[in-house]
Tab-separated table of C-alpha atoms and ligand atoms in Angstrom:
chain	number	residue	atom	x	y	z
A	29	UNK	CA	93.524	142.253	178.036
A	30	UNK	CA	95.840	140.026	180.020
A	31	UNK	CA	98.898	140.168	177.828
A	32	UNK	CA	100.870	138.145	180.396
A	33	UNK	CA	99.036	134.980	179.443
A	34	UNK	CA	98.689	135.601	175.704
A	35	UNK	CA	101.523	133.296	174.604
A	36	UNK	CA	100.258	130.659	177.058
A	37	UNK	CA	96.800	130.928	175.489
A	38	UNK	CA	98.116	130.863	171.915
A	39	UNK	CA	100.155	127.749	172.613
A	40	UNK	CA	97.361	126.095	174.670
A	41	UNK	CA	96.299	122.970	172.771
A	42	UNK	CA	92.615	123.847	173.315
A	43	UNK	CA	93.119	126.823	170.976
A	44	UNK	CA	94.897	124.927	168.204
A	45	UNK	CA	91.809	124.663	165.934
A	46	UNK	CA	91.396	128.438	165.848
A	47	UNK	CA	94.158	130.676	167.193
A	48	UNK	CA	93.132	133.590	164.943
A	49	UNK	CA	90.956	135.481	167.501
A	50	UNK	CA	93.965	135.400	169.859
A	51	UNK	CA	96.171	136.864	167.122
A	52	UNK	CA	93.602	139.675	166.755
A	53	UNK	CA	93.929	140.309	170.530
A	54	UNK	CA	97.695	140.304	170.169
A	55	UNK	CA	97.631	142.937	167.396
A	56	UNK	CA	95.209	145.055	169.485
A	57	UNK	CA	97.538	144.824	172.493
A	58	UNK	CA	100.289	146.568	170.524
A	59	UNK	CA	102.947	145.764	168.004
A	60	UNK	CA	105.270	144.408	170.713
A	61	UNK	CA	103.778	142.678	173.782
A	62	UNK	CA	105.939	141.686	176.751
A	63	UNK	CA	105.120	138.337	178.371
A	64	UNK	CA	105.325	137.395	182.073
A	65	UNK	CA	108.578	135.491	181.483
A	66	UNK	CA	110.239	138.569	179.907
A	67	UNK	CA	109.970	137.396	176.303
A	68	UNK	CA	108.186	139.418	173.613
A	69	UNK	CA	105.448	138.629	171.126
A	70	UNK	CA	105.081	140.526	167.851
A	71	UNK	CA	101.910	140.078	165.770
A	72	UNK	CA	101.704	143.038	163.366
A	73	UNK	CA	102.780	142.713	159.727
A	74	UNK	CA	105.076	145.714	159.364
A	75	UNK	CA	106.965	145.107	162.624
A	76	UNK	CA	107.436	141.406	161.802
A	77	UNK	CA	108.747	142.318	158.337
A	78	UNK	CA	111.139	144.901	159.799
A	79	UNK	CA	112.462	142.439	162.397
A	80	UNK	CA	112.942	139.609	159.885
A	81	UNK	CA	115.148	141.982	157.870
A	82	UNK	CA	117.025	143.497	160.836
A	83	UNK	CA	120.649	142.326	161.229
A	84	UNK	CA	120.428	143.166	164.959
A	85	UNK	CA	118.063	140.177	165.321
A	86	UNK	CA	119.755	136.793	165.599
A	87	UNK	CA	118.221	133.444	164.663
A	88	UNK	CA	120.810	131.611	166.793
A	89	UNK	CA	119.395	130.146	170.044
A	90	UNK	CA	122.902	130.277	171.568
A	91	UNK	CA	122.563	134.093	171.807
A	92	UNK	CA	119.663	133.719	174.297
A	93	UNK	CA	120.510	134.720	177.867
A	94	UNK	CA	118.030	132.177	179.298
A	95	UNK	CA	117.471	128.718	177.904
A	96	UNK	CA	120.488	128.830	175.572
A	97	UNK	CA	121.664	125.480	174.178
A	98	UNK	CA	125.246	124.467	173.578
A	99	UNK	CA	124.370	122.320	170.548
A	100	UNK	CA	125.309	123.986	167.274
A	101	UNK	CA	122.106	124.515	165.278
A	102	UNK	CA	121.522	123.945	161.538
A	103	UNK	CA	121.795	127.014	159.284
A	104	UNK	CA	118.083	127.807	159.696
A	105	UNK	CA	119.196	129.013	163.114
A	106	UNK	CA	122.638	130.421	162.302
A	107	UNK	CA	123.476	134.025	161.414
A	108	UNK	CA	125.475	135.387	158.496
A	109	UNK	CA	128.148	134.878	157.305
A	110	UNK	CA	128.021	131.195	158.376
A	111	UNK	CA	124.321	130.902	157.524
A	112	UNK	CA	124.846	132.370	154.059
A	113	UNK	CA	127.679	129.998	153.204
A	114	UNK	CA	125.696	126.858	154.088
A	115	UNK	CA	122.501	128.141	152.511
A	116	UNK	CA	124.306	128.893	149.246
A	117	UNK	CA	126.132	125.525	149.216
A	118	UNK	CA	122.981	123.470	149.752
A	119	UNK	CA	120.291	125.293	147.788
A	120	UNK	CA	121.481	124.571	144.255
A	121	UNK	CA	118.862	121.896	143.436
A	122	UNK	CA	116.058	124.252	144.559
A	123	UNK	CA	116.066	126.628	141.606
A	124	UNK	CA	113.256	129.119	141.097
A	125	UNK	CA	110.190	127.800	139.231
A	126	UNK	CA	110.890	126.963	135.568
A	127	UNK	CA	114.651	126.983	136.050
A	128	UNK	CA	116.419	123.765	135.102
A	129	UNK	CA	116.943	122.896	138.817
A	130	UNK	CA	116.564	119.307	140.022
A	131	UNK	CA	113.346	120.215	141.831
A	132	UNK	CA	111.661	121.511	138.694
A	133	UNK	CA	112.676	118.314	136.915
A	134	UNK	CA	110.740	116.380	139.563
A	135	UNK	CA	107.352	117.626	138.302
A	136	UNK	CA	106.816	114.421	136.311
A	137	UNK	CA	107.587	112.213	139.328
A	138	UNK	CA	105.314	114.314	141.537
A	139	UNK	CA	102.500	113.989	138.976
A	140	UNK	CA	102.987	110.243	138.838
A	141	UNK	CA	103.024	109.819	142.630
A	142	UNK	CA	99.940	111.997	142.940
A	143	UNK	CA	98.206	109.873	140.298
A	144	UNK	CA	98.969	106.706	142.296
A	145	UNK	CA	97.611	108.247	145.497
A	146	UNK	CA	94.462	109.443	143.694
A	147	UNK	CA	93.585	105.857	142.740
A	148	UNK	CA	92.299	105.243	146.288
A	149	UNK	CA	89.769	108.073	145.963
A	150	UNK	CA	86.576	106.230	145.071
A	151	UNK	CA	83.148	107.770	145.677
A	152	UNK	CA	81.490	106.387	148.804
A	153	UNK	CA	84.788	105.804	150.605
A	154	UNK	CA	86.001	107.526	153.747
A	155	UNK	CA	89.619	108.634	153.530
A	156	UNK	CA	92.095	110.418	155.777
A	157	UNK	CA	93.533	113.274	153.727
A	158	UNK	CA	96.640	113.291	155.976
A	159	UNK	CA	97.556	109.592	156.019
A	160	UNK	CA	96.303	108.725	152.525
A	161	UNK	CA	97.551	111.760	150.638
A	162	UNK	CA	99.056	114.870	152.229
A	163	UNK	CA	101.739	113.008	154.221
A	164	UNK	CA	102.924	110.301	151.780
A	165	UNK	CA	103.449	112.706	148.868
A	166	UNK	CA	106.004	115.137	150.379
A	167	UNK	CA	107.736	112.349	152.322
A	168	UNK	CA	108.274	110.279	149.192
A	169	UNK	CA	109.477	113.340	147.285
A	170	UNK	CA	112.000	114.475	149.916
A	171	UNK	CA	113.279	110.878	150.223
A	172	UNK	CA	113.940	110.741	146.472
A	173	UNK	CA	115.529	114.170	146.430
A	174	UNK	CA	117.871	113.456	149.352
A	175	UNK	CA	118.466	109.763	148.570
A	176	UNK	CA	116.839	108.327	151.714
A	177	UNK	CA	115.108	104.903	151.510
A	178	UNK	CA	111.348	105.444	151.716
A	179	UNK	CA	110.961	102.299	153.820
A	180	UNK	CA	113.015	103.927	156.631
A	181	UNK	CA	110.137	106.353	157.205
A	182	UNK	CA	109.028	104.908	160.595
A	183	UNK	CA	112.600	105.405	161.825
A	184	UNK	CA	113.044	109.028	160.771
A	185	UNK	CA	109.434	109.929	161.560
A	186	UNK	CA	110.104	109.218	165.254
A	187	UNK	CA	113.303	111.336	165.246
A	188	UNK	CA	111.576	114.105	163.344
A	189	UNK	CA	108.690	114.142	165.852
A	190	UNK	CA	111.088	114.468	168.770
A	191	UNK	CA	113.101	117.246	167.099
A	192	UNK	CA	110.060	119.378	166.212
A	193	UNK	CA	108.488	118.820	169.643
A	194	UNK	CA	111.667	120.105	171.272
A	195	UNK	CA	111.755	123.108	168.928
A	196	UNK	CA	108.133	124.169	169.558
A	197	UNK	CA	107.381	127.645	170.940
A	198	UNK	CA	106.231	127.468	174.556
A	199	UNK	CA	105.949	129.852	177.464
A	200	UNK	CA	108.985	129.514	179.767
A	201	UNK	CA	108.895	126.118	181.488
A	202	UNK	CA	112.334	125.981	183.056
A	203	UNK	CA	110.831	125.939	186.569
A	204	UNK	CA	109.372	122.476	185.921
A	205	UNK	CA	112.441	121.144	184.138
A	206	UNK	CA	110.253	120.101	181.189
A	207	UNK	CA	111.874	122.374	178.652
A	208	UNK	CA	115.368	121.172	179.574
A	209	UNK	CA	114.383	117.525	179.291
A	210	UNK	CA	112.656	118.091	175.984
A	211	UNK	CA	115.693	119.994	174.710
A	212	UNK	CA	117.991	117.091	175.621
A	213	UNK	CA	115.693	114.580	173.879
A	214	UNK	CA	115.619	116.831	170.794
A	215	UNK	CA	119.426	117.122	170.711
A	216	UNK	CA	119.750	113.338	171.053
A	217	UNK	CA	117.266	112.719	168.202
A	218	UNK	CA	119.114	115.220	165.984
A	219	UNK	CA	122.399	113.488	166.705
A	220	UNK	CA	120.985	110.049	165.826
A	221	UNK	CA	119.177	111.286	162.733
A	222	UNK	CA	122.362	113.088	161.618
A	223	UNK	CA	124.464	109.939	162.073
A	224	UNK	CA	121.920	107.917	160.082
A	225	UNK	CA	122.044	110.423	157.188
A	226	UNK	CA	125.867	110.663	157.238
A	227	UNK	CA	126.021	106.836	157.042
A	228	UNK	CA	123.688	106.890	154.023
A	229	UNK	CA	125.832	109.567	152.362
A	230	UNK	CA	129.059	107.634	153.048
A	231	UNK	CA	127.672	104.617	151.177
A	232	UNK	CA	127.482	106.843	148.087
A	233	UNK	CA	131.055	108.129	148.276
A	234	UNK	CA	132.793	107.486	144.956
A	235	UNK	CA	129.641	106.064	143.357
A	236	UNK	CA	127.659	109.203	142.633
A	237	UNK	CA	123.915	108.927	142.121
A	238	UNK	CA	121.288	111.507	141.336
A	239	UNK	CA	120.466	112.652	144.880
A	240	UNK	CA	121.562	115.376	147.296
A	241	UNK	CA	123.397	113.159	149.821
A	242	UNK	CA	125.489	111.801	146.968
A	243	UNK	CA	126.179	115.312	145.643
A	244	UNK	CA	127.261	116.488	149.124
A	245	UNK	CA	129.696	113.639	149.696
A	246	UNK	CA	131.121	113.610	146.145
A	247	UNK	CA	131.708	117.367	145.820
A	248	UNK	CA	135.046	117.673	143.942
A	249	UNK	CA	135.795	121.303	144.900
A	250	UNK	CA	137.217	121.439	148.459
A	251	UNK	CA	135.934	125.017	148.816
A	252	UNK	CA	132.366	123.772	148.311
A	253	UNK	CA	132.616	120.722	150.548
A	254	UNK	CA	130.614	120.370	153.773
A	255	UNK	CA	132.211	119.091	156.972
A	256	UNK	CA	130.738	115.925	158.483
A	257	UNK	CA	128.885	118.021	161.071
A	258	UNK	CA	127.519	120.418	158.440
A	259	UNK	CA	126.347	117.527	156.282
A	260	UNK	CA	124.566	115.924	159.247
A	261	UNK	CA	122.827	119.150	160.310
A	262	UNK	CA	121.814	120.169	156.795
A	263	UNK	CA	120.471	116.739	155.844
A	264	UNK	CA	118.448	116.620	159.097
A	265	UNK	CA	117.065	120.090	158.361
A	266	UNK	CA	116.065	119.194	154.798
A	267	UNK	CA	114.476	115.875	155.754
A	268	UNK	CA	112.444	117.511	158.541
A	269	UNK	CA	111.505	120.577	156.476
A	270	UNK	CA	110.412	118.380	153.582
A	271	UNK	CA	108.431	116.197	155.924
A	272	UNK	CA	106.613	118.350	158.482
A	273	UNK	CA	105.382	121.393	156.545
A	274	UNK	CA	103.963	120.583	153.089
A	275	UNK	CA	101.647	117.992	154.688
A	276	UNK	CA	99.939	120.837	156.555
A	277	UNK	CA	99.671	123.045	153.483
A	278	UNK	CA	97.867	120.328	151.487
A	279	UNK	CA	95.636	119.344	154.429
A	280	UNK	CA	94.777	122.963	155.276
A	281	UNK	CA	93.896	123.442	151.615
A	282	UNK	CA	91.369	120.592	151.619
A	283	UNK	CA	89.931	121.767	154.965
A	284	UNK	CA	89.538	125.356	153.743
A	285	UNK	CA	87.899	124.323	150.474
A	286	UNK	CA	85.463	121.886	152.139
A	287	UNK	CA	84.472	124.647	154.563
A	288	UNK	CA	83.884	127.043	151.659
A	289	UNK	CA	82.112	125.098	148.878
A	290	UNK	CA	81.763	128.199	146.689
A	291	UNK	CA	85.569	128.521	146.573
A	292	UNK	CA	85.901	124.803	145.843
A	293	UNK	CA	83.448	125.168	142.960
A	294	UNK	CA	85.310	128.204	141.693
A	295	UNK	CA	88.639	126.350	141.616
A	296	UNK	CA	86.983	123.392	139.928
A	297	UNK	CA	85.737	125.571	137.100
A	298	UNK	CA	88.886	127.758	136.951
A	299	UNK	CA	91.897	125.462	137.641
A	300	UNK	CA	94.166	128.265	136.409
A	301	UNK	CA	93.531	129.970	139.754
A	302	UNK	CA	95.270	127.162	141.652
A	303	UNK	CA	98.733	128.764	141.992
A	304	UNK	CA	97.152	131.898	143.457
A	305	UNK	CA	94.926	129.785	145.718
A	306	UNK	CA	98.056	128.089	147.105
A	307	UNK	CA	99.596	131.520	147.828
A	308	UNK	CA	96.369	132.542	149.573
A	309	UNK	CA	96.463	129.345	151.669
A	310	UNK	CA	100.023	130.177	152.714
A	311	UNK	CA	98.649	133.485	154.011
A	312	UNK	CA	95.287	132.314	155.388
A	313	UNK	CA	96.276	128.939	156.976
A	314	UNK	CA	100.093	128.818	156.992
A	315	UNK	CA	101.897	125.662	158.191
A	316	UNK	CA	104.472	127.722	160.145
A	317	UNK	CA	102.806	130.002	162.711
A	318	UNK	CA	105.724	131.416	164.670
A	319	UNK	CA	109.487	131.880	164.551
A	320	UNK	CA	111.878	133.067	167.235
A	321	UNK	CA	114.561	135.730	167.002
A	322	UNK	CA	116.900	137.162	169.654
A	323	UNK	CA	118.131	140.801	169.789
A	324	UNK	CA	121.939	141.091	169.684
A	325	UNK	CA	121.667	144.498	171.449
A	326	UNK	CA	119.013	146.516	173.271
A	327	UNK	CA	116.951	148.459	170.742
A	328	UNK	CA	113.604	150.076	170.164
A	329	UNK	CA	110.770	148.501	168.143
A	330	UNK	CA	107.633	150.601	167.712
A	331	UNK	CA	108.121	152.338	171.098
A	332	UNK	CA	109.163	149.259	173.115
A	333	UNK	CA	112.777	148.520	174.023
A	334	UNK	CA	113.645	144.857	173.561
A	335	UNK	CA	116.680	143.676	175.464
A	336	UNK	CA	119.659	141.750	174.270
A	337	UNK	CA	119.411	137.984	174.681
A	338	UNK	CA	115.628	137.931	175.181
A	339	UNK	CA	113.374	135.718	173.132
A	340	UNK	CA	111.182	137.580	170.597
A	341	UNK	CA	108.429	135.434	169.068
A	342	UNK	CA	107.313	136.634	165.650
A	343	UNK	CA	103.744	135.430	165.043
A	344	UNK	CA	103.932	135.092	161.248
A	345	UNK	CA	100.359	133.748	161.053
A	346	UNK	CA	99.128	136.872	162.869
A	347	UNK	CA	101.006	139.178	160.486
A	348	UNK	CA	99.251	137.345	157.643
A	349	UNK	CA	95.881	138.421	159.127
A	350	UNK	CA	96.834	142.031	159.907
A	351	UNK	CA	94.055	144.322	158.584
A	352	UNK	CA	96.600	147.154	158.263
A	353	UNK	CA	98.273	145.130	155.536
A	354	UNK	CA	95.570	142.884	154.005
A	355	UNK	CA	92.060	143.939	153.013
A	356	UNK	CA	89.482	141.726	154.798
A	357	UNK	CA	92.244	139.449	156.096
A	358	UNK	CA	89.907	136.797	157.505
A	359	UNK	CA	88.478	136.105	154.064
A	360	UNK	CA	90.004	133.347	151.891
A	361	UNK	CA	90.299	134.968	148.473
A	362	UNK	CA	92.233	133.073	145.766
A	363	UNK	CA	92.271	136.217	143.599
A	364	UNK	CA	93.770	138.430	146.324
A	365	UNK	CA	96.176	140.948	144.760
A	366	UNK	CA	99.548	141.938	146.286
A	367	UNK	CA	99.667	138.848	148.500
A	368	UNK	CA	103.107	139.124	150.078
A	369	UNK	CA	102.500	136.743	152.987
A	370	UNK	CA	104.912	135.313	155.572
A	371	UNK	CA	104.068	131.673	154.709
A	372	UNK	CA	107.705	131.043	153.752
A	373	UNK	CA	109.123	133.684	156.114
A	374	UNK	CA	110.987	136.722	154.749
A	375	UNK	CA	114.519	138.091	154.762
A	376	UNK	CA	117.734	136.089	154.788
A	377	UNK	CA	116.070	132.874	156.037
A	378	UNK	CA	113.326	132.880	153.380
A	379	UNK	CA	112.409	129.241	152.724
A	380	UNK	CA	114.352	127.830	149.789
A	381	UNK	CA	112.111	124.767	149.628
A	382	UNK	CA	109.276	127.051	148.495
A	383	UNK	CA	109.428	126.100	144.773
A	384	UNK	CA	109.158	122.403	145.707
A	385	UNK	CA	106.385	122.987	148.255
A	386	UNK	CA	104.425	125.008	145.675
A	387	UNK	CA	104.711	122.280	143.008
A	388	UNK	CA	103.599	119.619	145.509
A	389	UNK	CA	100.644	121.613	146.844
A	390	UNK	CA	99.431	122.634	143.370
A	391	UNK	CA	99.703	119.081	142.058
A	392	UNK	CA	98.031	117.517	145.111
A	393	UNK	CA	95.167	120.007	145.324
A	394	UNK	CA	94.694	119.948	141.534
A	395	UNK	CA	94.242	116.162	141.694
A	396	UNK	CA	92.024	116.217	144.804
A	397	UNK	CA	89.625	119.025	143.846
A	398	UNK	CA	87.687	117.035	141.187
A	399	UNK	CA	86.952	114.379	143.868
A	400	UNK	CA	85.755	116.804	146.536
A	401	UNK	CA	82.549	118.033	144.886
A	402	UNK	CA	80.162	115.974	147.006
A	403	UNK	CA	82.626	115.226	149.808
A	404	UNK	CA	81.996	116.231	153.409
A	405	UNK	CA	84.143	116.631	156.501
A	406	UNK	CA	83.539	113.828	159.004
A	407	UNK	CA	84.794	115.958	161.914
A	408	UNK	CA	85.072	119.754	161.971
A	409	UNK	CA	87.285	120.971	163.505
A	410	UNK	CA	89.563	117.978	162.958
A	411	UNK	CA	92.017	116.762	165.622
A	412	UNK	CA	95.207	118.864	165.517
A	413	UNK	CA	98.825	117.976	166.059
A	414	UNK	CA	100.267	119.146	169.385
A	415	UNK	CA	102.758	121.570	167.847
A	416	UNK	CA	101.833	125.280	168.005
A	417	UNK	CA	104.648	126.501	165.754
A	418	UNK	CA	104.159	123.888	163.010
A	419	UNK	CA	100.367	123.817	163.145
A	420	UNK	CA	98.119	121.450	161.228
A	421	UNK	CA	95.530	118.651	161.520
A	422	UNK	CA	96.755	115.230	162.651
A	423	UNK	CA	93.962	113.609	160.653
A	424	UNK	CA	91.352	114.958	158.255
A	425	UNK	CA	88.598	112.408	157.662
A	426	UNK	CA	86.568	113.042	154.530
A	427	UNK	CA	83.561	111.105	153.233
A	428	UNK	CA	83.752	111.047	149.460
B	25	HEM	C1	104.579	124.336	152.638
B	25	HEM	C2	105.778	123.963	152.953
B	25	HEM	C3	106.791	124.822	153.651
B	25	HEM	C4	106.605	125.907	154.460
B	25	HEM	C5	105.293	126.554	154.876
B	25	HEM	C6	107.923	126.362	154.862
B	25	HEM	C7	108.148	127.458	155.664
B	25	HEM	C8	109.393	127.959	155.994
B	25	HEM	C9	109.631	129.163	156.764
B	25	HEM	C10	108.549	130.051	157.373
B	25	HEM	C11	110.968	129.337	156.863
B	25	HEM	C12	111.701	130.502	157.536
B	25	HEM	C13	112.111	130.192	158.939
B	25	HEM	C14	112.691	131.374	159.689
B	25	HEM	O1	112.757	132.496	159.161
B	25	HEM	O2	113.100	131.193	160.845
B	25	HEM	C15	111.591	128.228	156.163
B	25	HEM	C16	112.949	128.038	156.036
B	25	HEM	C17	113.499	126.958	155.400
B	25	HEM	N1	112.837	125.965	154.695
B	25	HEM	FE1	110.856	125.805	154.416
B	25	HEM	N2	108.863	125.544	154.303
B	25	HEM	C18	108.214	124.598	153.550
B	25	HEM	C19	108.779	123.579	152.808
B	25	HEM	C20	110.117	123.351	152.728
B	25	HEM	C21	110.721	122.283	151.970
B	25	HEM	C22	109.954	121.275	151.127
B	25	HEM	C23	112.058	122.393	152.164
B	25	HEM	C24	113.181	121.559	151.624
B	25	HEM	C25	113.118	120.352	151.276
B	25	HEM	C26	112.302	123.536	153.010
B	25	HEM	C27	113.538	123.971	153.418
B	25	HEM	C28	113.762	125.092	154.192
B	25	HEM	C29	115.093	125.521	154.592
B	25	HEM	C30	116.393	124.837	154.239
B	25	HEM	C31	114.925	126.684	155.358
B	25	HEM	C32	116.020	127.537	156.011
B	25	HEM	C33	116.465	128.635	155.096
B	25	HEM	C34	117.500	129.532	155.749
B	25	HEM	O3	117.682	129.524	156.974
B	25	HEM	O4	118.178	130.249	154.997
B	25	HEM	N3	111.100	124.086	153.338
B	25	HEM	N4	110.600	127.421	155.632
């Protein structure tokens, strides 16, 4: 196996519809596989779990020896204690399920929005699951939660696209200058998006309303207040996270169920299985395929020494299909027991939007499933988005 080109093949757009055979090759090649550019790829469940919990691994791209950026990242890519402080200050509305958090209180609104979107689902029609359903729902919800006008979507969609394109995992491209240019465009888009969100928050100063930007800017306790820069970075992170991930979970759910009519039928007759089906989707077709970490010192992982400052790509989607951890991992099984997947990551950066994403996916799929009985996929595989790290269909045409 040519391990030198494995990351290049995984990120190659031609393999976007089905990267899973490449992940199997990666796991065969060893827990830790060194790439031609010196970076490492890790695809086995237990090693990924260990590394996500290892304080010697940094999430901060400024600790990279090559390709480091000067721009201070949002807390998703900061280390403790700074990461912990910002995470704790900004996660209050995202309580666990059934807690009185703001997110749980949004169930009614999410139901109502889903109901409105379902009205377009008439038998005989062709719809795009992405544009007509899976995209508008999470975008509208994150706008309401943050306090961003829904009609500004074309504006922040363009920034969001640029930021996630710049943050994608790619084999080293410094020789061509591409990566540097893309990085600069990403930093610029983050700056503009941050300024836009700070301006929105400022308008709410002194006139508190029921949204997160207002809560950030009207925080009475100085110890709990965010700086302008922290507010900008956190609001950008939340808007992008609420915008680019749940769409793929809902779309991947429809795709998986239309490919496996017996599972669709099963969920139609047993809707109580839906929460477990969503967990299984997060394992089987996760929206986030890879994350990067950087060793803060040289150390040994499963017999390979990784060196300080070198990029280590953790292939979460490969860990989710590791046969050493999951029985028959390539089978979609909504009754799978002990399903501790990496769909929301693991360790200190575990996704705190998970309760919201789960409510949205359960509501959306619960409303769609009754309409999918006689539906068929117009194109399989569907066209995919360019991004290898945040992977999902760009469109999913379905004939109802
Ligand atoms: C299906 C939808 C979603 C998926 C699959 C997902 C996945 C993930 C993953 C894998 C991470 C860990 C990243 C890492 O370890 O480097 C993460 C972190 C995060 N997610 Fe999500 N996410 C989703 C939805 C959301 C939503 C709706 C929000 C908020 C509105 C959100 C906010 C965050 C935040 C703030 C972090 C950083 C946490 C930290 O660094 O402590 N996510 N997400």
